[in-house]
Coordinates of C-alpha atoms and ligand atoms in Angstrom, one line a residue:
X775 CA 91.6 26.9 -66.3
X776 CA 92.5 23.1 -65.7
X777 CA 91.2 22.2 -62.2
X778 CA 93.3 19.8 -61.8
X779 CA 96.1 22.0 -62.3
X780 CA 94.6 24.3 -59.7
X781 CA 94.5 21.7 -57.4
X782 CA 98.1 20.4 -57.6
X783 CA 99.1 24.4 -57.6
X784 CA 97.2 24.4 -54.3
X785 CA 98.3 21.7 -52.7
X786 CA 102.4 22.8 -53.7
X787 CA 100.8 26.1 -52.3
X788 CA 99.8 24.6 -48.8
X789 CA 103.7 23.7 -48.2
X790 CA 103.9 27.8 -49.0
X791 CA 101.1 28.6 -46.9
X792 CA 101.9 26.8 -43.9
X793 CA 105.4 28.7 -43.6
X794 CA 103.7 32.2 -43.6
X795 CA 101.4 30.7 -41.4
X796 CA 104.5 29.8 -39.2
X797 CA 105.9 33.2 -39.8
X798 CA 103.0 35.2 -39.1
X799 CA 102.4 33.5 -35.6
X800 CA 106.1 34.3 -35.0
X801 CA 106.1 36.4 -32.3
X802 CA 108.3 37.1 -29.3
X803 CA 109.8 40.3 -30.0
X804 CA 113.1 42.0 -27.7
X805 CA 110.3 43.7 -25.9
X806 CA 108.9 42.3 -22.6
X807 CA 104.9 42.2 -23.8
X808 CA 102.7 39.5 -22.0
X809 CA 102.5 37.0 -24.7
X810 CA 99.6 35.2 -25.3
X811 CA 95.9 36.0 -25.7
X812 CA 95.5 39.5 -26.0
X813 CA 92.6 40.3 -22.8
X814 CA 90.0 42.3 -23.8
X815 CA 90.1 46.6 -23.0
X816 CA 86.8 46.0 -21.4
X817 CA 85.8 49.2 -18.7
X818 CA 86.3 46.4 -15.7
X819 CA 89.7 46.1 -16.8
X820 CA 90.8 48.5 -14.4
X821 CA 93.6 50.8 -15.5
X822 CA 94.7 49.6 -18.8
X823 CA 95.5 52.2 -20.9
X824 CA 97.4 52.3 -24.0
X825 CA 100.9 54.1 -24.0
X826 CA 100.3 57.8 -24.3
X827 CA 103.3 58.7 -26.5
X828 CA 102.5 55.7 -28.9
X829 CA 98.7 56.8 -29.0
X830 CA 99.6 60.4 -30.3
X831 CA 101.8 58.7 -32.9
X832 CA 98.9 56.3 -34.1
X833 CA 96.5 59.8 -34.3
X834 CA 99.7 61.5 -36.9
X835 CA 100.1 57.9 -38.7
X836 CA 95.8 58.2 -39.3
X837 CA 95.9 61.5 -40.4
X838 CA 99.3 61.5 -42.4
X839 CA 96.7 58.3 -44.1
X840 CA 93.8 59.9 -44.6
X841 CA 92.0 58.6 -41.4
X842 CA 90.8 61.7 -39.3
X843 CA 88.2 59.6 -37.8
X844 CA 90.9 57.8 -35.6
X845 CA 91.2 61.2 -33.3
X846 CA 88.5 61.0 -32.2
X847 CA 89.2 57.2 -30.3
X848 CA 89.9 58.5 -27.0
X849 CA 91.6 54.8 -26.8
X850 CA 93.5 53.5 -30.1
X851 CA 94.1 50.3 -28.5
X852 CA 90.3 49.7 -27.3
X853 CA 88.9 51.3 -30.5
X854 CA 89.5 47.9 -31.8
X855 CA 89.4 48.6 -35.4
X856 CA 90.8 45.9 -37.6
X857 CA 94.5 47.1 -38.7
X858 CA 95.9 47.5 -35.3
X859 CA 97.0 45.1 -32.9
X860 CA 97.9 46.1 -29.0
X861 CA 99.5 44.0 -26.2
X862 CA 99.9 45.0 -22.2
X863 CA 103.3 44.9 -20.8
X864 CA 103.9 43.8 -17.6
X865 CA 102.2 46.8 -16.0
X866 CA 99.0 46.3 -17.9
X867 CA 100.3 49.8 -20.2
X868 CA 99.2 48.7 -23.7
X869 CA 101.7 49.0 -26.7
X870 CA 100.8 49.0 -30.5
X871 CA 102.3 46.3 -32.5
X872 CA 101.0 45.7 -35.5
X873 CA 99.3 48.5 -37.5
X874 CA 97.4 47.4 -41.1
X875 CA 96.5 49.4 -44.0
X876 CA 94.6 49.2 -47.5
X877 CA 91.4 47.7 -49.1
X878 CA 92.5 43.8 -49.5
X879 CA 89.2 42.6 -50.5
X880 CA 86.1 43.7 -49.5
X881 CA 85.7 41.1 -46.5
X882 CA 88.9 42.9 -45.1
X883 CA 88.4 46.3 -42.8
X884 CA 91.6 47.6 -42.8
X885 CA 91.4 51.4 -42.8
X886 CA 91.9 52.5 -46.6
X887 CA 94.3 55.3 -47.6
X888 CA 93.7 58.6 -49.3
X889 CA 95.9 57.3 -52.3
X890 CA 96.3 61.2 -53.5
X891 CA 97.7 62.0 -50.3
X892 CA 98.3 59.6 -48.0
X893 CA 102.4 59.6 -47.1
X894 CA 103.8 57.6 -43.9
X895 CA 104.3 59.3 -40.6
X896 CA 107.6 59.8 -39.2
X897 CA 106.0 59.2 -35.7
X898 CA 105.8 55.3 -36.9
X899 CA 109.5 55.7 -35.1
X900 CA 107.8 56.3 -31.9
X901 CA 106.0 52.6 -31.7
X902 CA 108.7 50.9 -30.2
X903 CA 107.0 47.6 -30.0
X904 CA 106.2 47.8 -33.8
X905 CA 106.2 44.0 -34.4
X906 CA 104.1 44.2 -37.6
X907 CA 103.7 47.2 -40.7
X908 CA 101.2 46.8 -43.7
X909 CA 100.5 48.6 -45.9
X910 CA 99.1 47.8 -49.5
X911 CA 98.2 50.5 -52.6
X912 CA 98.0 53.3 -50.3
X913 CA 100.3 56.3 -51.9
X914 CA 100.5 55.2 -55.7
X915 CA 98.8 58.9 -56.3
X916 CA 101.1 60.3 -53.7
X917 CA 104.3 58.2 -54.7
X918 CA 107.5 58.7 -52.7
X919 CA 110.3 56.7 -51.9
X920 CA 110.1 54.3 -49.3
X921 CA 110.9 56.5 -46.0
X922 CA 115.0 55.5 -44.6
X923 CA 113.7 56.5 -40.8
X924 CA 111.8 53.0 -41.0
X925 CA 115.2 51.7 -40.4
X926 CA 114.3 53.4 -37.1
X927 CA 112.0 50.6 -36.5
X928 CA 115.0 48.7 -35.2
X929 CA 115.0 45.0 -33.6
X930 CA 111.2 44.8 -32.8
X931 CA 109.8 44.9 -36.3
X932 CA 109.6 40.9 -37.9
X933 CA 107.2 41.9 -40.8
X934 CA 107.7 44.3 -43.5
X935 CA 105.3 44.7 -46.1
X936 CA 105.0 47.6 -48.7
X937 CA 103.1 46.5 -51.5
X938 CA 101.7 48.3 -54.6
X939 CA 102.3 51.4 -53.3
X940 CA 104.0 53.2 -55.9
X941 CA 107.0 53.5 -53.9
X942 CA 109.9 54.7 -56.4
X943 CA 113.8 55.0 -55.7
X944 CA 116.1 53.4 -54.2
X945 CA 115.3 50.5 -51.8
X946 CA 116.9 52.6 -48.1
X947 CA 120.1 50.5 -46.8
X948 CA 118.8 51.6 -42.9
X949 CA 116.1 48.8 -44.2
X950 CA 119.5 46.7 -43.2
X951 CA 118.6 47.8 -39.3
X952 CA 115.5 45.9 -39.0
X953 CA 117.7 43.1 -38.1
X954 CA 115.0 41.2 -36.6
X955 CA 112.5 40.9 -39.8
X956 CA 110.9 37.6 -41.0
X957 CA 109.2 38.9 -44.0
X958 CA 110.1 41.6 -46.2
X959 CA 107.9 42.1 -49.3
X960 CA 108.5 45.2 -51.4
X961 CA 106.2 44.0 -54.3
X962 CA 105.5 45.3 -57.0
X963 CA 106.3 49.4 -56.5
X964 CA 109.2 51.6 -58.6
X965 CA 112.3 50.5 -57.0
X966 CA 115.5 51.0 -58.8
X967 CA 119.3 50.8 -58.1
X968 CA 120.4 47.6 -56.7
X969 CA 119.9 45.2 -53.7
X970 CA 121.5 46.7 -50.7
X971 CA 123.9 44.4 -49.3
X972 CA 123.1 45.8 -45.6
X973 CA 119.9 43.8 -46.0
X974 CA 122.2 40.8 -45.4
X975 CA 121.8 41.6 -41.8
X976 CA 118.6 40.4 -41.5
X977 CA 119.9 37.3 -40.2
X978 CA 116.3 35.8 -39.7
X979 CA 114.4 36.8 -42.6
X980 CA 112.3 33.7 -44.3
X981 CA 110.5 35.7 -46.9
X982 CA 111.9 38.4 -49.8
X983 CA 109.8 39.4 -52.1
X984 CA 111.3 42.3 -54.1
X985 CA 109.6 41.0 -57.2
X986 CA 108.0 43.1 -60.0
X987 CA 110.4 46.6 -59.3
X988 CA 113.2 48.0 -61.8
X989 CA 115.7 46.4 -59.4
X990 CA 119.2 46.2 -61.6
X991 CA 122.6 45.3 -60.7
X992 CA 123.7 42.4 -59.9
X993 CA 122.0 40.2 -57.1
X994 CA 124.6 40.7 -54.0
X995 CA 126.8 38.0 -52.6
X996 CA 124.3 37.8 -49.6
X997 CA 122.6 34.9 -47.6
X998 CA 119.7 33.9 -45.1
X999 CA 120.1 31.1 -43.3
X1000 CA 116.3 30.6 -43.1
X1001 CA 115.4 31.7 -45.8
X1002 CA 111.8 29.8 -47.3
X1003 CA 110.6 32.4 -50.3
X1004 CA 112.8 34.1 -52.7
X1005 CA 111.1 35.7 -55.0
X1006 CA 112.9 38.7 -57.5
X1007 CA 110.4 38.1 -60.6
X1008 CA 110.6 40.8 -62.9
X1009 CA 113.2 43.1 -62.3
X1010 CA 116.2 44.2 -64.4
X1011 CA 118.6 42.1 -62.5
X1012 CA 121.6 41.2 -64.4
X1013 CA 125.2 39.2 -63.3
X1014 CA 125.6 35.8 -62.5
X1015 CA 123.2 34.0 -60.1
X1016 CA 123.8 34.1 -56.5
X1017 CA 125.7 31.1 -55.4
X1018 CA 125.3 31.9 -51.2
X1019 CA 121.8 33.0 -51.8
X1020 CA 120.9 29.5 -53.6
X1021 CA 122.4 27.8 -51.2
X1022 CA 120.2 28.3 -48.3
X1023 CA 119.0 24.6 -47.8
X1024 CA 115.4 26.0 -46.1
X1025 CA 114.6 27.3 -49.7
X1026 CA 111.1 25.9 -50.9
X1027 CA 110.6 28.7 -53.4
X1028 CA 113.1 30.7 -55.8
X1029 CA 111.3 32.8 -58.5
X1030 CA 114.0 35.1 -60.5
X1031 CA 112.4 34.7 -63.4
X1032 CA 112.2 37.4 -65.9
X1033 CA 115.7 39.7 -65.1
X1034 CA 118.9 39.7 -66.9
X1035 CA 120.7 36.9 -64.9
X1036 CA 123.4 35.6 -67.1
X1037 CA 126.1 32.6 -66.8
X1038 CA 125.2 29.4 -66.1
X1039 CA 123.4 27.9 -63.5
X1040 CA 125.8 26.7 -60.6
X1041 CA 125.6 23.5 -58.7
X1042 CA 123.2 23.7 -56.1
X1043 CA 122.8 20.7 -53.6
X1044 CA 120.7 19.8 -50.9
X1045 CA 117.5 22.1 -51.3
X1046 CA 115.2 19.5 -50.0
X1047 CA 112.0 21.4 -49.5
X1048 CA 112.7 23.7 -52.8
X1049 CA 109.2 23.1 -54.4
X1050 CA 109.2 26.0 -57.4
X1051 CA 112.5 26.7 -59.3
X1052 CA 111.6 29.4 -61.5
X1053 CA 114.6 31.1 -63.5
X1054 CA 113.1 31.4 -66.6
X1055 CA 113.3 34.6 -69.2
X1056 CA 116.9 35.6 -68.2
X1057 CA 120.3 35.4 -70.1
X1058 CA 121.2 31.8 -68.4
X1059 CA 123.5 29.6 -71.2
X1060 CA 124.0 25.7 -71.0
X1061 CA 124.9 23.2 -69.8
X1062 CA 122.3 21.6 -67.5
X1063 CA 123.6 21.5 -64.0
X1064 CA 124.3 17.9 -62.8
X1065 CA 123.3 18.4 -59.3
X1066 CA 119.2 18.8 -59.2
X1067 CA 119.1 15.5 -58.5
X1068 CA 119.1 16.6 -54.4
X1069 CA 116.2 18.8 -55.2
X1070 CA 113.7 16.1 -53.9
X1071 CA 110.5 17.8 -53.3
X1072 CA 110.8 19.8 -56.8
X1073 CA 107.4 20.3 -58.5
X1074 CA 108.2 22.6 -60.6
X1075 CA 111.0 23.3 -63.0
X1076 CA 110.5 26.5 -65.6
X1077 CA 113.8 27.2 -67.6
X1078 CA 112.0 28.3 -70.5
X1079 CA 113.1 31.1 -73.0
X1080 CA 117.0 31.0 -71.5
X1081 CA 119.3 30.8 -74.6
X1082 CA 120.9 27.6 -74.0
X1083 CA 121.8 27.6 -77.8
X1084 CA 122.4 23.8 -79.2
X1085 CA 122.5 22.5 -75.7
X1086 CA 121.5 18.6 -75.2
X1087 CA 119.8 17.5 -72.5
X1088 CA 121.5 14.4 -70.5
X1089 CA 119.9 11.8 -70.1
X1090 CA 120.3 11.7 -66.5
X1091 CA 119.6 15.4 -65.9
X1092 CA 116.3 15.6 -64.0
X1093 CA 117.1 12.2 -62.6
X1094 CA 116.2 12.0 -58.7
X1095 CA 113.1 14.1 -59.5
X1096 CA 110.5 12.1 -58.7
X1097 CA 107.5 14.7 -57.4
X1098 CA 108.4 17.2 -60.6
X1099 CA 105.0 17.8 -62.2
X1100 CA 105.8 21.1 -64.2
X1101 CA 109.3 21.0 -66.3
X1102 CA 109.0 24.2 -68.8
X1103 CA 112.4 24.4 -71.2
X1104 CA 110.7 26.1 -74.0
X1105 CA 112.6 28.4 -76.4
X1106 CA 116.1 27.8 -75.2
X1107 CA 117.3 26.5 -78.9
X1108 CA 117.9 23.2 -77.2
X1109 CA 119.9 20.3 -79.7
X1110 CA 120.0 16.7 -79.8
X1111 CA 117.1 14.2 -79.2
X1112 CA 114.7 14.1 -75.9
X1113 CA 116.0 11.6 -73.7
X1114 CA 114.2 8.6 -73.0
X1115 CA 114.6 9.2 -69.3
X1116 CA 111.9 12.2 -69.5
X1117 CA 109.4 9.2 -69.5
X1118 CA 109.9 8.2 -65.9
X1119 CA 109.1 11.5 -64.6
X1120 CA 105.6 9.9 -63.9
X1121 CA 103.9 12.8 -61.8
X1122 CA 104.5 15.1 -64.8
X1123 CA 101.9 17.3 -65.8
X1124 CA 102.9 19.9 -67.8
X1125 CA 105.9 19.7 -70.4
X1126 CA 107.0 22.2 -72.6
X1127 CA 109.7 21.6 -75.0
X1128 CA 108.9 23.9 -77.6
X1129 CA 110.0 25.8 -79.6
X1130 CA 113.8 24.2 -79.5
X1131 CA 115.7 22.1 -82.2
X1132 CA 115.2 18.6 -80.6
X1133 CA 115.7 16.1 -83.1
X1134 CA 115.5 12.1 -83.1
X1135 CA 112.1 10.9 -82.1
X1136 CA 109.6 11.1 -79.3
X1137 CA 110.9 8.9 -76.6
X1138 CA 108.9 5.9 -76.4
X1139 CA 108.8 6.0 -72.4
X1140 CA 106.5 9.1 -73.0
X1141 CA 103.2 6.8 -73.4
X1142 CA 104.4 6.3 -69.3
X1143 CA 103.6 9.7 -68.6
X1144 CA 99.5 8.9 -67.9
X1145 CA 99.2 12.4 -65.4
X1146 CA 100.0 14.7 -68.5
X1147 CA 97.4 16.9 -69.2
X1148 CA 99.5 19.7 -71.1
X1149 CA 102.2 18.6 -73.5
X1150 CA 103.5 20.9 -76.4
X1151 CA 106.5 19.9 -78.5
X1152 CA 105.8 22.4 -81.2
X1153 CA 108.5 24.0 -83.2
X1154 CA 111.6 21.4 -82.8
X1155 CA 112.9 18.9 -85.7
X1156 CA 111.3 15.8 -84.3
X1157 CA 110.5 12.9 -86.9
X1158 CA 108.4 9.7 -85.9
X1159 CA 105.4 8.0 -84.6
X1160 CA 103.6 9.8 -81.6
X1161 CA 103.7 7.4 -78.8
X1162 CA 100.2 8.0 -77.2
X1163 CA 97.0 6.0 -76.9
X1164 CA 93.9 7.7 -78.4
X1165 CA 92.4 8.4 -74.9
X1166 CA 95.7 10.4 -73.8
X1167 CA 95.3 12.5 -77.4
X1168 CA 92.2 13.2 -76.9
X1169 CA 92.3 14.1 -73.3
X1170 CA 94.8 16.5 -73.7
X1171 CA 92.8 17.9 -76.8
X1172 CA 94.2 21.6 -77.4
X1173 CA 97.0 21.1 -74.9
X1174 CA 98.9 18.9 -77.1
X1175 CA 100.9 20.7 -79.7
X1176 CA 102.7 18.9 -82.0
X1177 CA 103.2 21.3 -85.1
X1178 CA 106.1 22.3 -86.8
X1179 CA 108.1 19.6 -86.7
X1180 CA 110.0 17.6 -89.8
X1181 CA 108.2 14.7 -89.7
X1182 CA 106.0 13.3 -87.2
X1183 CA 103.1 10.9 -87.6
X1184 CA 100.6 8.5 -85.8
X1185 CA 100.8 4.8 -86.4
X1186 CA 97.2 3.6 -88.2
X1187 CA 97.4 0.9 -85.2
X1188 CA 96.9 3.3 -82.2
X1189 CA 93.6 3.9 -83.2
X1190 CA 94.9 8.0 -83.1
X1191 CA 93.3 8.3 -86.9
X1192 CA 90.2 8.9 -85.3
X1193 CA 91.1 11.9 -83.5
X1194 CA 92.0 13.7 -87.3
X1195 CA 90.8 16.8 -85.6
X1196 CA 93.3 17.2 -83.3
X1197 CA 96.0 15.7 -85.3
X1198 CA 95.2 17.5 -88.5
X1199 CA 95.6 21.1 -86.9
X1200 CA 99.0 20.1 -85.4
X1201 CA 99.9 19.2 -88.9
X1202 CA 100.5 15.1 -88.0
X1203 CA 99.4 12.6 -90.7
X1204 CA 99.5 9.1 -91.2
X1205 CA 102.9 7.0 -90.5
X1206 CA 102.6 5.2 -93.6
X1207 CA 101.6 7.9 -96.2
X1208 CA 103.8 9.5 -98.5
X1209 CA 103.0 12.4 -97.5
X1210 CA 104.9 12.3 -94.4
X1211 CA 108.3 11.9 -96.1
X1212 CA 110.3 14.3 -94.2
X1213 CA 111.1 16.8 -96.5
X1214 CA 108.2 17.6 -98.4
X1215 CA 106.0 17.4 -95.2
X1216 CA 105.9 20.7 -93.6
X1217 CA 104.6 21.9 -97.0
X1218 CA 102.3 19.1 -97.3
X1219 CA 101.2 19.0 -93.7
X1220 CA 100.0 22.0 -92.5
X1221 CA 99.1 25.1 -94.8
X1222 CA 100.6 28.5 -93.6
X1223 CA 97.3 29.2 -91.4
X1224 CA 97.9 25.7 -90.0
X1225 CA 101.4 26.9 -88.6
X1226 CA 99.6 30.1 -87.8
X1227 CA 97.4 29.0 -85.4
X1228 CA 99.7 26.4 -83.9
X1229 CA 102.1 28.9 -83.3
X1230 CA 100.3 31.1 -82.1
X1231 CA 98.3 28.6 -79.4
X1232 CA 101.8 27.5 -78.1
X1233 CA 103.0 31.0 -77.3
X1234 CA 99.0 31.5 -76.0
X1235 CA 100.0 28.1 -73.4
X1236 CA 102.8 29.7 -72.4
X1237 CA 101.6 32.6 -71.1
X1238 CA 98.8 30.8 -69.4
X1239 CA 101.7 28.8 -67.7
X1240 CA 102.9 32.3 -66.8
X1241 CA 99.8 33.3 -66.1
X1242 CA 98.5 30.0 -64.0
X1243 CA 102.0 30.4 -61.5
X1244 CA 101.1 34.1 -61.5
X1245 CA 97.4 32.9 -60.2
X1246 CA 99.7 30.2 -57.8
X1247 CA 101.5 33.4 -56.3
X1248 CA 98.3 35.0 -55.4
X1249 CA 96.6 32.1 -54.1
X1250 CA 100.1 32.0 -51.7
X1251 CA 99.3 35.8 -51.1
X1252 CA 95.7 35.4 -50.4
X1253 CA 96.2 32.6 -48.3
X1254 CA 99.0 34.4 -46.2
X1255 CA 96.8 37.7 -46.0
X1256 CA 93.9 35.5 -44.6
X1257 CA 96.0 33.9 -42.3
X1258 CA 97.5 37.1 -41.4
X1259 CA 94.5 38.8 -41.1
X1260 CA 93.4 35.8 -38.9
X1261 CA 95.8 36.1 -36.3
X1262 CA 94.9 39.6 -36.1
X1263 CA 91.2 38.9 -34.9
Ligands
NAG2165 C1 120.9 52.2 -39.4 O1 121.8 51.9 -40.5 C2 122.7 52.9 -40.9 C3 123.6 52.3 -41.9 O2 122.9 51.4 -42.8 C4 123.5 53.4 -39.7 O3 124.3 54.5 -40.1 C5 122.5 53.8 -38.6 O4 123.3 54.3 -37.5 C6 121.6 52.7 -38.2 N1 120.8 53.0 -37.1 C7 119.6 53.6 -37.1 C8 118.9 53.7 -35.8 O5 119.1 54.1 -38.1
NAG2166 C1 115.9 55.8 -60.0 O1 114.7 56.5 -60.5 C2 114.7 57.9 -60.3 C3 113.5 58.4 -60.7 O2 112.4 57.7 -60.3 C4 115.9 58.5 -61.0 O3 116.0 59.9 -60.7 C5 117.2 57.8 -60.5 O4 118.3 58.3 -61.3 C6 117.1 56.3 -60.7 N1 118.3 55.7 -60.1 C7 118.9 54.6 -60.6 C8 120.1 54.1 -59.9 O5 118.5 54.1 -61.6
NAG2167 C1 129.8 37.0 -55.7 O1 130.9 36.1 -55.5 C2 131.3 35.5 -56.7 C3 132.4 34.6 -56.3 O2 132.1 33.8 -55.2 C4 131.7 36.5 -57.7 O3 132.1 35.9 -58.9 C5 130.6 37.5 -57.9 O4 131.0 38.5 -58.8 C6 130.1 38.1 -56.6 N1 129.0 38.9 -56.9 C7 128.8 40.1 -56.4 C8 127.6 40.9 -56.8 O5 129.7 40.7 -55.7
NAG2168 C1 120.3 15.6 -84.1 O1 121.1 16.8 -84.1 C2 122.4 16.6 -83.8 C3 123.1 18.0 -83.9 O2 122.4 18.9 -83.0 C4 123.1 15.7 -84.8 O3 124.5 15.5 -84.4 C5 122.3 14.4 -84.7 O4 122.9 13.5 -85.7 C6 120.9 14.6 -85.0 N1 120.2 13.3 -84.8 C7 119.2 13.0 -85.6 C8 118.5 11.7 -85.3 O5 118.8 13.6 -86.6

C-alpha cells in the first residue's frame, strides 16, 4: 500500500467526512424535543420518565433482535446502553430517537443481532420521534425484504441505514414517505427491481448509497438538491446516465461505477466540490465531454474499462483540472496519440492509460509530472523515447508499466540504462539499438513470459486501484460511523 496514496485518499476523504459529520449533527426534527445536551436520567431528576408506549415498542424491537435482556430495563431511556438515544420534551417525558444495531468493530457496543432470527419490529412505527435507524449485518441468516411500514416512520426520520443485512427484493416505494431523510444507505444487501422514483421526495437527502445490490433499470429522472454522496457502485443499472441527478451542484462524490449505464456522458457543469467521479466499468461510448473543465476540486477521474472504441482524447479535455491526482482511462480502446496537455496536470499521481491503442509518442510534458508515483501505459501502440529522469523510473519501480507497446525506448543520455531491471521486464531497450526498430521489436523485446508478467501486473494495478478507492470508501464509512457513534455518547 503507497502511504502516500493513503494520505492523499484521506485527506480527499476529510472533505467526505466533514459532510457526514454535518449530517449526522443534523438534528431538529418536526417534533418539539428540547434540543441540546441530553441531561442525565439521574434519580434526582425528578419525574422524567420515558414515554410508556415508545418503551413497550423498544422491549418488541429487542426481542424481535434477539435482545431479551432489554426487558428487564425498567427504563430504556436510563438503561443507557450504547445504540439508543432519548431526548425530553417539553414536559421532561423522554422520547427515543435514535436506536443502533450490529457489531461495527469491537470498540463499538451496539447490541448485536441474532443473525438466524433477528427480523424488525413493526412497533418501530410507534417511535414517533425516530430521528435515527441502524442497523448493520443483523438478518443475513434471517433475510427478508426491507419492511414497507418503515415508510410509517414519516417526517421525523433523517437517517436511514440498512447495511449488509441480507435484505432481498424490491427497495419499498413508502421509503418515498420519509420525506425528511438526510442519509439513506442501503449497502450492500439483495435489492432488485429498479430505483423507485417516490424516493425523489426526499427533498433533503445528502447521502444515497444503494451501492453493491442487483439494482437494474434505468436510474430514474430524479434529483436532490443537496445532494453530497451518490454512490450506486455495482448494481445492474443500465440506460443512459441521469442528467437531473448529475446536475446537483452540492455533488462531491458520484460512484456509478460497475452497472450497465450506456450512452455517452452528458455535459455536466458547475460541480464545484465534485471530488471522486467514478463511472468506470459500464457501457459509456466516446466522445469526451467538453465541459469537466468546471469540475474544479476533481481529484479523481476513473473512466476506465468503458468502450470508447477509437476515441481520441482532446487536447484540451481535462483542461481546468488542476487538483486531479487520479485520472484512470484504461481499457476503453482509446485512438490517436496522448496529448501533450496531460503533462500539466502536475498534482497527478496515478495515470492509467492502458491497455488502449494510443499511438504517437509519450508526450514530452510528462517529465513535468514529478507527484507520479503510479504510471502504466502498457498495452497501447506507443513508439519513442521515455521522457523520465532515472530517479522518477526508479521511484515508481513496479508501478511503471510500459510493456507491450510498438516501440518504445530510453535515450542512453538519461542515464535510465542503469535501471535495465525495470526497463528490461517492461520490454524497453535502448533508443539507438537495432533492436528497437518497430516492427521486429515486440518479438525482440520481451519473450512471451515477459508480456505475461506485464500483463498480468497491469490488470493486478488495476484492481489495487479498485481495491485502494474500495479501502477510501471504508475509511469514509469508518470515519462517519465514528463520528456517528460520537454524537451518540
Ligand atoms: C406512504 O406512501 C404511499 C405511496 O408511496 C402512500 O400510499 C401512503 O399513504 C403513504 N403514507 C404512509 C403513512 O405510509
Ligand atoms: C427479485 O428477486 C426475487 C427473489 O429474490 C424474485 O422473486 C423477483 O422476481 C425479483 N424481482 C425482480 C424485479 O427482479
Ligand atoms: C430521463 O429524461 C431523459 C430526457 O430528459 C430521457 O431521455 C430518459 O429516458 C429519462 N429517463 C427515465 C428513466 O425516464
Ligand atoms: C495514430 O493512429 C491514428 C488512427 O487511430 C492515425 O490516423 C495516426 O496517423 C496515427 N499516428 C501515428 C503517429 O502513428
Amino acid at each position: 500500500m503507497n502511504f502516500l496514496l493513503m494520505l492523499i485518499l484521506l485527506l480527499l476523504n476529510t472533505q467526505l467526512c466533514f459532510s457526514f459529520t454535518v449530517i449526522m449533527s443534523d438534528s431538529g426534527g418536526p417534533s418539539s424535543l428540547q434540543d441540546g445536551p441530553q441531561p442525565g436520567l439521574s434519580a434526582s431528576s425528578n419525574g422524567a420518565r420515558t414515554d410508556a408506549g415508545e418503551q413497550e415498542a423498544v422491549y418488541d424491537i429487542m426481542r424481535a433482535t434477539g435482545n431479551v435482556w432489554a426487558t428487564d430495563i425498567p427504563d430504556v431511556c436510563r438503561g443507557r446502553w450504547h445504540g439508543i438515544e432519548c431526548m425530553p420534551d417539553k414536559d421532561n417525558v423522554f422520547h427515543v430517537v435514535s436506536l443502533s444495531f450490529g457489531a461495527l468493530s469491537d470498540d463499538t457496543a451496539f447490541p448485536t443481532c441474532d443473525p438466524t432470527r433477528s427480523y424488525i419490529s413493526p412497533s418501530i412505527t410507534k417511535l414517533r420521534h425516530l430521528r435515527t435507524l441502524f442497523f448493520y449485518r443483523c438478518f443475513s441468516d434471517n433475510s427478508r425484504p426491507i419492511p414497507s411500514f418503515l415508510g410509517q416512520l414519516g417526517p421525523s426520520l433523517q437517517t436511514l441505514v440498512l447495511r449488509e443485512n441480507g435484505h432481498f427484493g424490491l427497495i419499498p416505494h413508502e421509503l418515498g414517505n420519509l420525506t425528511r431523510l438526510t442519509v439513506l444507505d442501503l449497502h450492500r444487501n439483495n435489492l432488485n427491481g429498479s430505483i423507485p422514483v417516490s424516493l425523489g421526495r426526499i427533498t433533503g437527502l445528502r447521502s444515497l448509497d444503494l451501492s453493491c445490490n442487483r439494482l437494474s433499470g434505468s436510474i430514474p429522472n430524479i434529483s436532490f438538491p443537496s445532494l453530497n454522496v451518490l454512490d450506486l457502485n455495482q448494481n445492474h443499472l443500465m440506460g443512459p446516465l441521469p442528467i437531473p441527478l448529475l446536475s446537483t451542484t452540492s455533488l462531491m462524490k458520484i460512484d456509478l461505477s460497475r452497472n450497465r449505464i450506456s450512452g455517452q456522458i452528458p455535459n455536466i457543469k458547475n460541480l464545484e466540490d465534485l471530488v471522486l467521479f467514478d463511472l468506470s466499468y459500464n457501457a459509456l461510448a466516446g466522445p469526451f465531454p467538453n465541459s469537466l473543465n468546471g469540475l474544479k476540486s476533481l481529484q479523481a477521474l476513473i473512466l476506465n474499462g468503458n468502450p470508447f472504441v477509437s476515441t481520441v482524447i482532446p487536447d484540451n479535455a481535462f483542461e481546468g483540472l488542476n487538483n486531479l491526482m487520479i485520472l484512470g482511462l484504461s481499457n476503453m480502446n482509446l485512438g490517436g496519440p496522448i496529448p501533450e496537455s496531460m503533462g500539466r496536470l502536475t498534482r497527478l499521481r496515478i495515470l492509467h492509460l492502458n491497455g488502449n491503442q494510443l499511438n504517437g509518442t509519450i508526450p514530452s510534458s510528462f517529465s513535468n509530472l514529478n507527484g507520479l508515483s503510479e504510471l502504466k501505459l502498457d498495452n497501447n501502440r506507443l513508439t519513442g523515447p521515455v521522457p523520465f529522469r532515472r530517479e522518477r523510473v526508479w521511484r515508481m519501480g513496479r508501478k511503471l508499466s510500459l510493456g507491450n507497446n510498438i516501440g518504445l525506448c530510453y535515450d542512453a543520455k538519461s542515464g535510465l540504462g542503469d535501471d535495465l531491471d525495470t526497463l528490461s521486464s517492461a520490454g524497453i531497450g535502448h533508443c539507438d539499438s537495432p533492436k528497437n526498430v518497430p516492427t521486429n521489436s515486440v518479438q525482440h523485446i520481451t519473450t512471451l513470459d515477459d508480456d505475461d508478467h506485464v500483463l498480468k501486473a497491469s490488470t493486478k494495478s488495476d484492481y489495487s486501484l479498485a481495491k485502494r478507492i474500495t479501502i477510501c470508501r471504508q475509511i469514509v464509512w469508518m470515519a462517519a460511523v465514528f463520528l456517528f457513534i460520537s454524537c451518540l455518547l
